[in-house]
Short mmCIF file of C-alpha atoms in Angstrom, two decimals:
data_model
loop_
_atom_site.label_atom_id
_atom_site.label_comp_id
_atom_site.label_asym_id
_atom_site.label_seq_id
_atom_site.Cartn_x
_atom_site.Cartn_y
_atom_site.Cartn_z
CA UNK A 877 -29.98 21.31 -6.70
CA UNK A 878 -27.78 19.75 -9.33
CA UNK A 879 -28.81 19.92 -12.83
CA UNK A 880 -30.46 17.58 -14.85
CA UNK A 881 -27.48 16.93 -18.13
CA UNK A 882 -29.12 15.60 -21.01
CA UNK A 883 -27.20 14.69 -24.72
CA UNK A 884 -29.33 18.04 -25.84
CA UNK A 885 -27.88 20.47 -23.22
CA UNK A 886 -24.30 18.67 -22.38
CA UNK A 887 -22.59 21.46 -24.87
CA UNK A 888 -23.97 24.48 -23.47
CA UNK A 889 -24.04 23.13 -19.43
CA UNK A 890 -21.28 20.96 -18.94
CA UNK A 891 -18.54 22.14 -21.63
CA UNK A 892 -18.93 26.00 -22.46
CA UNK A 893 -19.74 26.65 -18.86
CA UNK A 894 -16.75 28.85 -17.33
CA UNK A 895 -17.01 27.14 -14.00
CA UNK A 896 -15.26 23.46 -13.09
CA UNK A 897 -18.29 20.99 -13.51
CA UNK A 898 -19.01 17.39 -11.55
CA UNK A 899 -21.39 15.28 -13.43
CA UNK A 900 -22.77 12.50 -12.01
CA UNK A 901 -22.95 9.44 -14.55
CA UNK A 902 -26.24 7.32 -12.77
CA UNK A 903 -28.94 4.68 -13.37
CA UNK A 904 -31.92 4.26 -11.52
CA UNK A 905 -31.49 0.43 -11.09
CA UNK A 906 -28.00 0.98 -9.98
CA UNK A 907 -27.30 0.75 -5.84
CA UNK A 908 -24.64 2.25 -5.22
CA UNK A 909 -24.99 5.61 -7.44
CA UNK A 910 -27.74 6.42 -5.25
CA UNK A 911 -25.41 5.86 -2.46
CA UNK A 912 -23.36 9.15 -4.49
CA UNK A 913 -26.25 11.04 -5.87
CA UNK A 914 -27.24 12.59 -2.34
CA UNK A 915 -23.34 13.34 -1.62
CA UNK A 916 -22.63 15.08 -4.87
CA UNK A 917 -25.95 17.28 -4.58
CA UNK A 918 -24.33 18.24 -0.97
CA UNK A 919 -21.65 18.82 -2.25
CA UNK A 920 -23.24 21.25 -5.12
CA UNK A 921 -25.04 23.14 -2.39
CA UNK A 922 -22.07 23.93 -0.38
CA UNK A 923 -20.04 24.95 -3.76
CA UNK A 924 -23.00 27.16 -4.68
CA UNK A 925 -21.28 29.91 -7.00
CA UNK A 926 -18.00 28.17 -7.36
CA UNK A 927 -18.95 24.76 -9.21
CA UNK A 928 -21.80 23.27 -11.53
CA UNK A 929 -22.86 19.80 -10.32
CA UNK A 930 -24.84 17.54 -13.11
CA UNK A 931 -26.51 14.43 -13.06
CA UNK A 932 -26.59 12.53 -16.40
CA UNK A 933 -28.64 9.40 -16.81
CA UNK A 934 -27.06 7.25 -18.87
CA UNK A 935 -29.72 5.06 -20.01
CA UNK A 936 -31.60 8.46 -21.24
CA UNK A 937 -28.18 9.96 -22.61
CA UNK A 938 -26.55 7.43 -24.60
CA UNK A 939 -24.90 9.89 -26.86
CA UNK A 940 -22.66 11.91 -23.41
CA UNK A 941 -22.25 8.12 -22.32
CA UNK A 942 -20.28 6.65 -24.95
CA UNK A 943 -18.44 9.63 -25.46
CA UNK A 944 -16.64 9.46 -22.32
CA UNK A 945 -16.36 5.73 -22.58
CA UNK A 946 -18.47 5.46 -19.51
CA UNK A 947 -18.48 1.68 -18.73
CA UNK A 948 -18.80 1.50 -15.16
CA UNK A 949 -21.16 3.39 -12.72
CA UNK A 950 -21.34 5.70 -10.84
CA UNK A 951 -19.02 7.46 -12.62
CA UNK A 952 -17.74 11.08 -11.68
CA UNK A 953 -16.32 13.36 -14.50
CA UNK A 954 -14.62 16.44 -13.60
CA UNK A 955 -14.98 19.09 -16.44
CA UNK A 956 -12.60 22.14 -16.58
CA UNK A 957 -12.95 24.68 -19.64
CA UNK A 958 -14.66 21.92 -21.52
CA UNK A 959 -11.85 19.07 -20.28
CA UNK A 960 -11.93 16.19 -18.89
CA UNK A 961 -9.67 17.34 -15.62
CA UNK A 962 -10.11 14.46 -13.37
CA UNK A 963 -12.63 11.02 -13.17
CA UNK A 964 -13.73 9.05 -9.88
CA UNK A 965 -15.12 5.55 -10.43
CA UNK A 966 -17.68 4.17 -7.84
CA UNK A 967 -18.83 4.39 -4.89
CA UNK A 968 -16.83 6.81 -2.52
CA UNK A 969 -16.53 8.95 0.47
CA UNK A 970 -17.62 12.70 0.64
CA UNK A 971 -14.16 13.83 1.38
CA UNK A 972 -12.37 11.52 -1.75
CA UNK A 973 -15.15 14.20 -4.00
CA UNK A 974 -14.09 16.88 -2.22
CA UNK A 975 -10.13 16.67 -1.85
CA UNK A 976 -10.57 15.88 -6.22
CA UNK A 977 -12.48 19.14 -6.37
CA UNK A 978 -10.15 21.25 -4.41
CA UNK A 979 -7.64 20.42 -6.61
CA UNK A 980 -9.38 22.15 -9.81
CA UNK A 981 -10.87 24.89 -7.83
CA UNK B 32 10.19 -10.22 41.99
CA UNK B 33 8.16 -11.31 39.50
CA UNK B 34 7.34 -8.40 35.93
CA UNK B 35 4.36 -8.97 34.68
CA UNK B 36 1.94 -6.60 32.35
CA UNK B 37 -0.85 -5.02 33.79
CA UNK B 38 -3.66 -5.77 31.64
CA UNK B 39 -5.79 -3.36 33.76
CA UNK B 40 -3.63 -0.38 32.45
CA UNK B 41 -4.17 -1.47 28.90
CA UNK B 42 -7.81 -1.60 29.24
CA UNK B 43 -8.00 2.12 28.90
CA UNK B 44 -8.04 2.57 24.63
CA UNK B 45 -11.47 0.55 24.58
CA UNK B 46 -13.03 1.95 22.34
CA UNK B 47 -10.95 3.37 19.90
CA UNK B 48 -10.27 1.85 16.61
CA UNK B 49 -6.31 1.27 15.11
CA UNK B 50 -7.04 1.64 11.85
CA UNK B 51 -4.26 1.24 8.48
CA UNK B 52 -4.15 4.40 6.88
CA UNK B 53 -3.32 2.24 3.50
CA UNK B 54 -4.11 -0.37 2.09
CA UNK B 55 -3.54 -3.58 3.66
CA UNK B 56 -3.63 -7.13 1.85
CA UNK B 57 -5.12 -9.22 5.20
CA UNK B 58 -5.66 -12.92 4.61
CA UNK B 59 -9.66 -12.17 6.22
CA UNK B 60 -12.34 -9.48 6.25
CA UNK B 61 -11.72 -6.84 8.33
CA UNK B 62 -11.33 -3.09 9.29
CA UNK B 63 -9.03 -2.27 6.47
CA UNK B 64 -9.18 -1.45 2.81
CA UNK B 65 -7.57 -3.63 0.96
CA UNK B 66 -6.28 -3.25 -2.70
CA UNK B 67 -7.96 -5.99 -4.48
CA UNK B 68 -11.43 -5.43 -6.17
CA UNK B 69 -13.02 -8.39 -4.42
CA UNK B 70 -16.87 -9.44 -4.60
CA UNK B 71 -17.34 -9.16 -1.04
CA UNK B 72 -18.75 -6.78 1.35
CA UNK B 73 -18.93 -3.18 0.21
CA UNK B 74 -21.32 -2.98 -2.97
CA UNK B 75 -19.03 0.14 -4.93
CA UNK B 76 -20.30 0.22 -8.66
CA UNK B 77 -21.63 -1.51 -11.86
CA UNK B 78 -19.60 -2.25 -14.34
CA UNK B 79 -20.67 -2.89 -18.15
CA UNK B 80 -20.06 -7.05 -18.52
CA UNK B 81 -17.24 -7.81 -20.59
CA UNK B 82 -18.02 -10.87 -23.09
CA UNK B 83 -15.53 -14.07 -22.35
CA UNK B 84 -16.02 -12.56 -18.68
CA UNK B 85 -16.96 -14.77 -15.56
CA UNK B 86 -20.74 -14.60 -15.72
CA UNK B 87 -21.23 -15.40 -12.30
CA UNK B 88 -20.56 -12.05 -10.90
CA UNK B 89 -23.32 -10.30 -12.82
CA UNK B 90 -25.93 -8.75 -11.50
CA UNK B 91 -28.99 -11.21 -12.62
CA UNK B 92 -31.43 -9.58 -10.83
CA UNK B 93 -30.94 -6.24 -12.71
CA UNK B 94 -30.63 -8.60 -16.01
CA UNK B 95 -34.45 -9.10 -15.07
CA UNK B 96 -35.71 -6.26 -14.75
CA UNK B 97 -34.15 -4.14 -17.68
CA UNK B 98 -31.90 -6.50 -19.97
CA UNK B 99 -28.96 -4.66 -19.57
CA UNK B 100 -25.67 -7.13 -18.25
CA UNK B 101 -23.77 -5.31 -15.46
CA UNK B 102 -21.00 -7.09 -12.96
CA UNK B 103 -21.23 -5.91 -9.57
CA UNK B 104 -17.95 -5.16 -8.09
CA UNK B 105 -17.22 -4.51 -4.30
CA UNK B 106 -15.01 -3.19 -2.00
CA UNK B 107 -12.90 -5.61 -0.18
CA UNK B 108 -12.28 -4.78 3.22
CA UNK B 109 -9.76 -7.45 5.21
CA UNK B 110 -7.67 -7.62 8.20
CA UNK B 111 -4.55 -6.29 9.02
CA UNK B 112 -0.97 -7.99 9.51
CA UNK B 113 0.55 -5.63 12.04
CA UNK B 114 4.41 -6.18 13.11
CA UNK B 115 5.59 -4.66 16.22
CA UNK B 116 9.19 -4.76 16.30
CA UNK B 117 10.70 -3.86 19.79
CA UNK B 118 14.56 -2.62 20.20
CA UNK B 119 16.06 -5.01 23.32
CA UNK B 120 19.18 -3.47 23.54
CA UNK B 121 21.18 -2.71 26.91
CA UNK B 122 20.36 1.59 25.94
CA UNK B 123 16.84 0.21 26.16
CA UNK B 124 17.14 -0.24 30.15
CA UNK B 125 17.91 3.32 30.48
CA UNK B 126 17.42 4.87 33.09
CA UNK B 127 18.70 2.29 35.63
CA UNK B 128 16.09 2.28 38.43
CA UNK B 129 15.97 0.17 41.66
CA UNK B 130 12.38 -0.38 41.62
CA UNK B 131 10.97 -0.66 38.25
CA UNK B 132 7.04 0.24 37.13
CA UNK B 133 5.08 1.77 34.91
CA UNK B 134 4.86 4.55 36.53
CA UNK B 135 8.46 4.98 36.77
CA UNK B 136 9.68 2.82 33.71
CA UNK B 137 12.86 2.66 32.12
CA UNK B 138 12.56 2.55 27.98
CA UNK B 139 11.67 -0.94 27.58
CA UNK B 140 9.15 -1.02 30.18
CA UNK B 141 7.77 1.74 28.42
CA UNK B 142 7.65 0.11 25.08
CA UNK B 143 6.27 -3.03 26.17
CA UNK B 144 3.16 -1.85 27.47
CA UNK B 145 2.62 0.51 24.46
CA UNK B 146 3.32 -2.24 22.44
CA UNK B 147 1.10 -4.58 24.91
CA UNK B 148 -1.77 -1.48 24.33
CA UNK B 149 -1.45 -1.38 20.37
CA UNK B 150 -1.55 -5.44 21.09
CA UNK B 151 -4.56 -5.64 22.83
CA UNK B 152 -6.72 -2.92 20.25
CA UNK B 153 -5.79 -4.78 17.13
CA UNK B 154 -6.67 -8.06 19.18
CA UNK B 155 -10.20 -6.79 19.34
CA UNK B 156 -10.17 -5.95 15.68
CA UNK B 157 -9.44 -9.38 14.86
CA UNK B 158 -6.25 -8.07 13.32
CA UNK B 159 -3.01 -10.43 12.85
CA UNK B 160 -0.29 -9.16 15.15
CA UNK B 161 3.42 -10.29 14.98
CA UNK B 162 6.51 -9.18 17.36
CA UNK B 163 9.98 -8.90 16.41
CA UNK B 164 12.68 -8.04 19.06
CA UNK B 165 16.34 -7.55 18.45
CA UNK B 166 19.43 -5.99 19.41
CA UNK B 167 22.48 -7.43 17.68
CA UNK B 168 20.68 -10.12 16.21
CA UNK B 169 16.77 -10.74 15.61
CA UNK B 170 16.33 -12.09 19.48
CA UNK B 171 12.77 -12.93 18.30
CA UNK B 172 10.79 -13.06 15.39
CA UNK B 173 7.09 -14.62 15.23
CA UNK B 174 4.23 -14.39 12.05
CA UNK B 175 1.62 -11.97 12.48
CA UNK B 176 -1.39 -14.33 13.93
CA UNK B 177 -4.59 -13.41 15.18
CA UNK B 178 -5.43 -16.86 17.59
CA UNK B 179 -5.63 -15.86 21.05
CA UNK B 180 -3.09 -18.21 21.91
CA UNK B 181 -0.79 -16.89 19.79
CA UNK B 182 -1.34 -13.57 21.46
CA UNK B 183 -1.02 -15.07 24.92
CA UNK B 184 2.54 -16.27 23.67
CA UNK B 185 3.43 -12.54 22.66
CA UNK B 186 2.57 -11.37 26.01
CA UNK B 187 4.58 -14.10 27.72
CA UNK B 188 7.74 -12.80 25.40
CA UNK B 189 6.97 -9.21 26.15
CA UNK B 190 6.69 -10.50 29.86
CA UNK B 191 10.52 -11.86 29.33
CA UNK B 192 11.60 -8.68 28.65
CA UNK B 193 10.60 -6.59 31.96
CA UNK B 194 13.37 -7.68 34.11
CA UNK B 195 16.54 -5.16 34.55
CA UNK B 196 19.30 -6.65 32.94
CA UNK B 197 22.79 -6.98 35.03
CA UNK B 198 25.14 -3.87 34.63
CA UNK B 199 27.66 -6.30 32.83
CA UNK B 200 25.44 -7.35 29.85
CA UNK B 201 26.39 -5.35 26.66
CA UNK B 202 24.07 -6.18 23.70
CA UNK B 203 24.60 -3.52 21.02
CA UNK B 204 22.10 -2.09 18.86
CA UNK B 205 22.20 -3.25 15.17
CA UNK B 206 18.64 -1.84 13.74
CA UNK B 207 19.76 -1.62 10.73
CA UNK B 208 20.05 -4.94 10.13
CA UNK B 209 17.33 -6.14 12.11
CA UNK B 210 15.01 -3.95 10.11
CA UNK B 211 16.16 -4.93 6.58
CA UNK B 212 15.76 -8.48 7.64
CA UNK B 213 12.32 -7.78 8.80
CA UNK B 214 11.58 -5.80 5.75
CA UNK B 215 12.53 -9.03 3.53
CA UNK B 216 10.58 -11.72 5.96
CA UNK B 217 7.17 -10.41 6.54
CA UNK B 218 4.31 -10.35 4.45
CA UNK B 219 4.56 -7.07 2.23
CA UNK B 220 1.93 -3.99 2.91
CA UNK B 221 2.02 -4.77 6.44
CA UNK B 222 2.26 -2.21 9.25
CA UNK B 223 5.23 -1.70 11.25
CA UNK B 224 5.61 0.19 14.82
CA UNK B 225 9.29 -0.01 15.74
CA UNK B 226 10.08 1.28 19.77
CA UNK B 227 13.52 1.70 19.39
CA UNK B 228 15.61 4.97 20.97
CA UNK B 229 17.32 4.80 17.57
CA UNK B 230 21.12 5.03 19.50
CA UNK B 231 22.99 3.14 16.74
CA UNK B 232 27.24 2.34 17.82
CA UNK B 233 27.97 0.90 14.72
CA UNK B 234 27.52 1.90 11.13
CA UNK B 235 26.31 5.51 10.24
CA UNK B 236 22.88 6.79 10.76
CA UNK B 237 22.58 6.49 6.77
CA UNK B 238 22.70 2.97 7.00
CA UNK B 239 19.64 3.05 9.77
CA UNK B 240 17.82 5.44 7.28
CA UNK B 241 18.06 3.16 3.98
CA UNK B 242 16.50 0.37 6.35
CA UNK B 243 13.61 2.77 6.90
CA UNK B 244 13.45 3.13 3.33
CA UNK B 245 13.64 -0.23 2.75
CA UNK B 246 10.85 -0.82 4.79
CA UNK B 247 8.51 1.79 2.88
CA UNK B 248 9.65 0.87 -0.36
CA UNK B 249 7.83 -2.93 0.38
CA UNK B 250 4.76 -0.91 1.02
CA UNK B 251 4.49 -1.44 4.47
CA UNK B 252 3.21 1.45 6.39
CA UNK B 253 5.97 2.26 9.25
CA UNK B 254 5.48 3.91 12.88
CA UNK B 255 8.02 4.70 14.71
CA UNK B 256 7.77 5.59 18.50
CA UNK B 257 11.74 7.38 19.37
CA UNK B 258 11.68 6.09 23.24
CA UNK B 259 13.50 8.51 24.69
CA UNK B 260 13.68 9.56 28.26
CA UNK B 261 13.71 13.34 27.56
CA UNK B 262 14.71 14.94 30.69
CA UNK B 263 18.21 13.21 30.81
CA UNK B 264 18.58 12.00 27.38
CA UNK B 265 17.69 15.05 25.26
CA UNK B 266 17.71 17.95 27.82
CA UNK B 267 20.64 16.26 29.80
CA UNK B 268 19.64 17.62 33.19
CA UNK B 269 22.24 16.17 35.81
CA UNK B 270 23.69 18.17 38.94
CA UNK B 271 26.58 20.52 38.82
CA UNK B 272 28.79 18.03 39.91
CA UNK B 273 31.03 15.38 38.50
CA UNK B 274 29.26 12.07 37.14
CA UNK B 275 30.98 8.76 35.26
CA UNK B 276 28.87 8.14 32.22
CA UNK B 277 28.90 4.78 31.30
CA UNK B 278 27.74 3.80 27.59
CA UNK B 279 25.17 0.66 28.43
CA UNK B 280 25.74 -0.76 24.96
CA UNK B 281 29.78 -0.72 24.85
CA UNK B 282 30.75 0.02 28.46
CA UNK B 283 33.04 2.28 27.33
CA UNK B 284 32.77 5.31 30.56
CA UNK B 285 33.81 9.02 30.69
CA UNK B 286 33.94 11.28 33.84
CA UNK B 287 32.68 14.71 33.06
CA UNK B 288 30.93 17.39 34.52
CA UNK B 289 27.68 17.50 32.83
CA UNK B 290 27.74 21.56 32.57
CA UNK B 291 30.78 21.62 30.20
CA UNK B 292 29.36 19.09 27.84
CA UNK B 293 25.62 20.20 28.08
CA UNK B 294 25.48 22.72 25.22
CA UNK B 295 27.96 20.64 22.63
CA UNK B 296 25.80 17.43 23.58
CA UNK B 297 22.15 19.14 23.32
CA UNK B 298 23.19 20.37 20.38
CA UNK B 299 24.63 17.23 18.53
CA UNK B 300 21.93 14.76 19.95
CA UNK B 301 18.91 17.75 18.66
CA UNK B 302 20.35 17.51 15.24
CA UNK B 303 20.37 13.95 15.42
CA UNK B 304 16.85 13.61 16.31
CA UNK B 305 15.70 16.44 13.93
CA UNK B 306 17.25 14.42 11.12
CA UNK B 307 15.39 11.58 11.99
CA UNK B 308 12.65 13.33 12.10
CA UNK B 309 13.29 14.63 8.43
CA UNK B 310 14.05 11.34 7.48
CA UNK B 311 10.96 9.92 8.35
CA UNK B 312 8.93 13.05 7.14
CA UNK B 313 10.16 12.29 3.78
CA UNK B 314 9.81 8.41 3.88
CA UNK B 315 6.05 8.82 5.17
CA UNK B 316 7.05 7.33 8.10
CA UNK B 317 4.98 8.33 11.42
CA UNK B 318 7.37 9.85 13.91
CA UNK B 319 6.18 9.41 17.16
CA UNK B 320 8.29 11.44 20.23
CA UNK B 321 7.53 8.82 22.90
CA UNK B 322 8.92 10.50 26.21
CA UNK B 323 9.13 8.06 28.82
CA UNK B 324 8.16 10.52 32.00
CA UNK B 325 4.88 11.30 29.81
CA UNK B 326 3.47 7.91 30.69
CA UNK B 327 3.04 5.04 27.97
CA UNK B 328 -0.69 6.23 27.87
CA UNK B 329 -0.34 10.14 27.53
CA UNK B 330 2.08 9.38 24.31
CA UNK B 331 -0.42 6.51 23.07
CA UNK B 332 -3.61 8.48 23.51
CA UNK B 333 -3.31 11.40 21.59
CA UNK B 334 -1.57 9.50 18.59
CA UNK B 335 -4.28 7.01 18.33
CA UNK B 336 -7.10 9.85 18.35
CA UNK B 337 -5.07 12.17 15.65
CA UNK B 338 -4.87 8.50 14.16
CA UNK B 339 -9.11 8.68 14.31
CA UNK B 340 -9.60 11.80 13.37
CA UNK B 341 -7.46 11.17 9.93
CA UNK B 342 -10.05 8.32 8.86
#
């Protein structure tokens, strides 16, 4: 199950974790980030051990949002010892997530 | 006589898709991905709205419910322009055969119905095909269309080409030429399958390979099937007895016993091929080893479903 990244928790989840984190930038009114919320929870469960996935809502999180400059959604960051390693913008397929990840495993 | 293409044998790849493995800028929706952001088919993400920005791209509906201005932006999916650029040059009609099929084809028998096959899948995609034949000179050149007359046309000029040609004609192979001229002429990101055997007399083989480069470097996506026919071209297997080779392009003719010459002429025509094969490797060029004997749907079957199983 992917975890649910607020602007209170970001710090000690996302950036001191000493894993490579996903997080999922989402709205509920948005189409096609449900399209990647499903694929990036897969994708947590068959990382289990070896990477964090997050899901941030941005209109709840306004703070991680305009950090990151996050204008368009879905948005993927890819977080490795605290950095910003890697970034996917919309809608994409499973193995475009994947073939990212494998990089920064 | 009369050569005509059996459109029974290229019924066969029915179901399989022949898809671009880049981007391709079509002129229509279609199969491919294309590299414009359009506001089309696939819905991919919201984007903040920009002010100054079009407004008629944002998503209203969402403006409705929560106040917040997003654009919608798709994924644009179009057709493909797909050139298929045939080699027509007197090495083409190798082996010379008194009754020719395709089941016992010479080269360009062999490339016309794969070409005729590759013809007939993109037809169904509703993808824009084009044909380019040369040998010295570009002996044909059409747009990429996708009208079903226009493809009708392109099988009556593949048609042309089945005949044998007499013993006496001599057209050379120039492909490095021909290909730089197609590179310049057709519509860039386009996909290219050349059928050529590759047998250049004139210029160097670095010449043929800057071509090929020249080709990639206008982002067109190249495949290129090496029409060989393997048991006498590559593994040279002839009787122990004396034969006249005669070159097909230059008529130039040698009497040797092919056991003397076998090892230094294996050897020589193996590192050409290899080369090419490097060549192509490091221009991202598909190298497909088209043996003739294999049948035009053994080579084309497997390479369309690695093709498949890459998507």
């Amino acid at each position: 199950m992917a975890l649910e990244i607020t602007d209170a928790n970001f710090q000690e989840l996302v950036l001191n974790s000493d894993k490579p984190v996903i997080l999922d930038f989402w709205a509920e009114w948005c189409g096609p980030c449900r399209m990647v919320g499903p694929v990036v929870e897969e994708i947590g469960r068959e990382y289990t051990g070896k990477v964090v996935v997050g899901k941030l809502n941005v209109d709840h999180n306004p703070e991680v949002t305009r950090k990151f400059g996050i204008r368009n959604i879905p948005t993927l960051l890819f977080f490795k010892n605290g950095n910003v390693v890697d970034k996917q913008v919309g809608a994409v397929a499973k193995q475009v997530i994947v073939g990212k990840l494998q990089g920064h495993l | 006589m009369s050569y005509s293409i059996d459109h029974n044998r290229l019924q066969q790849f029915g179901s399989l898709e022949f898809l671009a493995r880049q981007v391709v800028e079509g002129f229509i929706v279609g199969l491919h991905k294309s590299p414009f952001h359009g506001f089309s088919v696939e819905f991919a993400e919201h984007r903040l709205y920009n002010s100054g920005e079009s407004i008629k791209h944002i998503d209203w509906k969402l403006f409705g419910r929560t106040d917040k201005l997003f654009v919608k932006r798709f994924e644009e999916e179009t057709n493909l322009r797909c050139h298929l650029v045939i080699d027509n040059s007197s090495s083409m009609y190798f082996p010379v055969l008194e009754k020719l099929s395709i089941d016992q084809p010479n080269k360009i028998t062999f490339s016309i119905y794969a070409a005729a096959a590759i013809m007939n899948l993109l037809r169904r995609q509703r993808d824009a095909v084009g044909l380019n034949v040369f040998s010295e000179q570009i002996e044909f050149g059409s747009a990429a269309k996708s009208s079903s007359v226009h493809f009708k046309y392109l099988y009556s000029e593949l048609e042309k080409m089945l005949p044998p040609i007499g013993a006496e004609v001599r057209r050379n192979t120039l492909a490095a030429e021909a290909l730089h001229h197609i590179a310049d002429t057709i519509h860039k990101r386009s996909l290219v399958v050349i059928f050529s055997d590759m047998f250049q007399n004139h210029g160097n083989s670095e010449e043929l390979f800057s071509a090929l480069q020249h080709l990639r470097h206008n982002k067109h996506e190249v495949i290129l099937f090496h029409v060989v026919d393997k048991r006498q071209e590559l593994d040279f297997e002839f009787e122990n007895r004396p034969y006249r080779f005669i070159d097909m392009e230059s008529g130039h003719q040698i009497k040797v016993n092919p056991l003397e010459v076998k090892a230094d002429y294996s050897r020589a025509v193996n590192a050409f091929k290899s080369e090419l094969k490097l060549k192509c490797g490091q221009y991202r060029i598909d190298f497909v080893e088209a043996d003739i004997n294999a049948g035009f749907e053994q080579v084309l079957l497997p390479y369309l479903l690695k093709r498949e199983k890459l998507h």
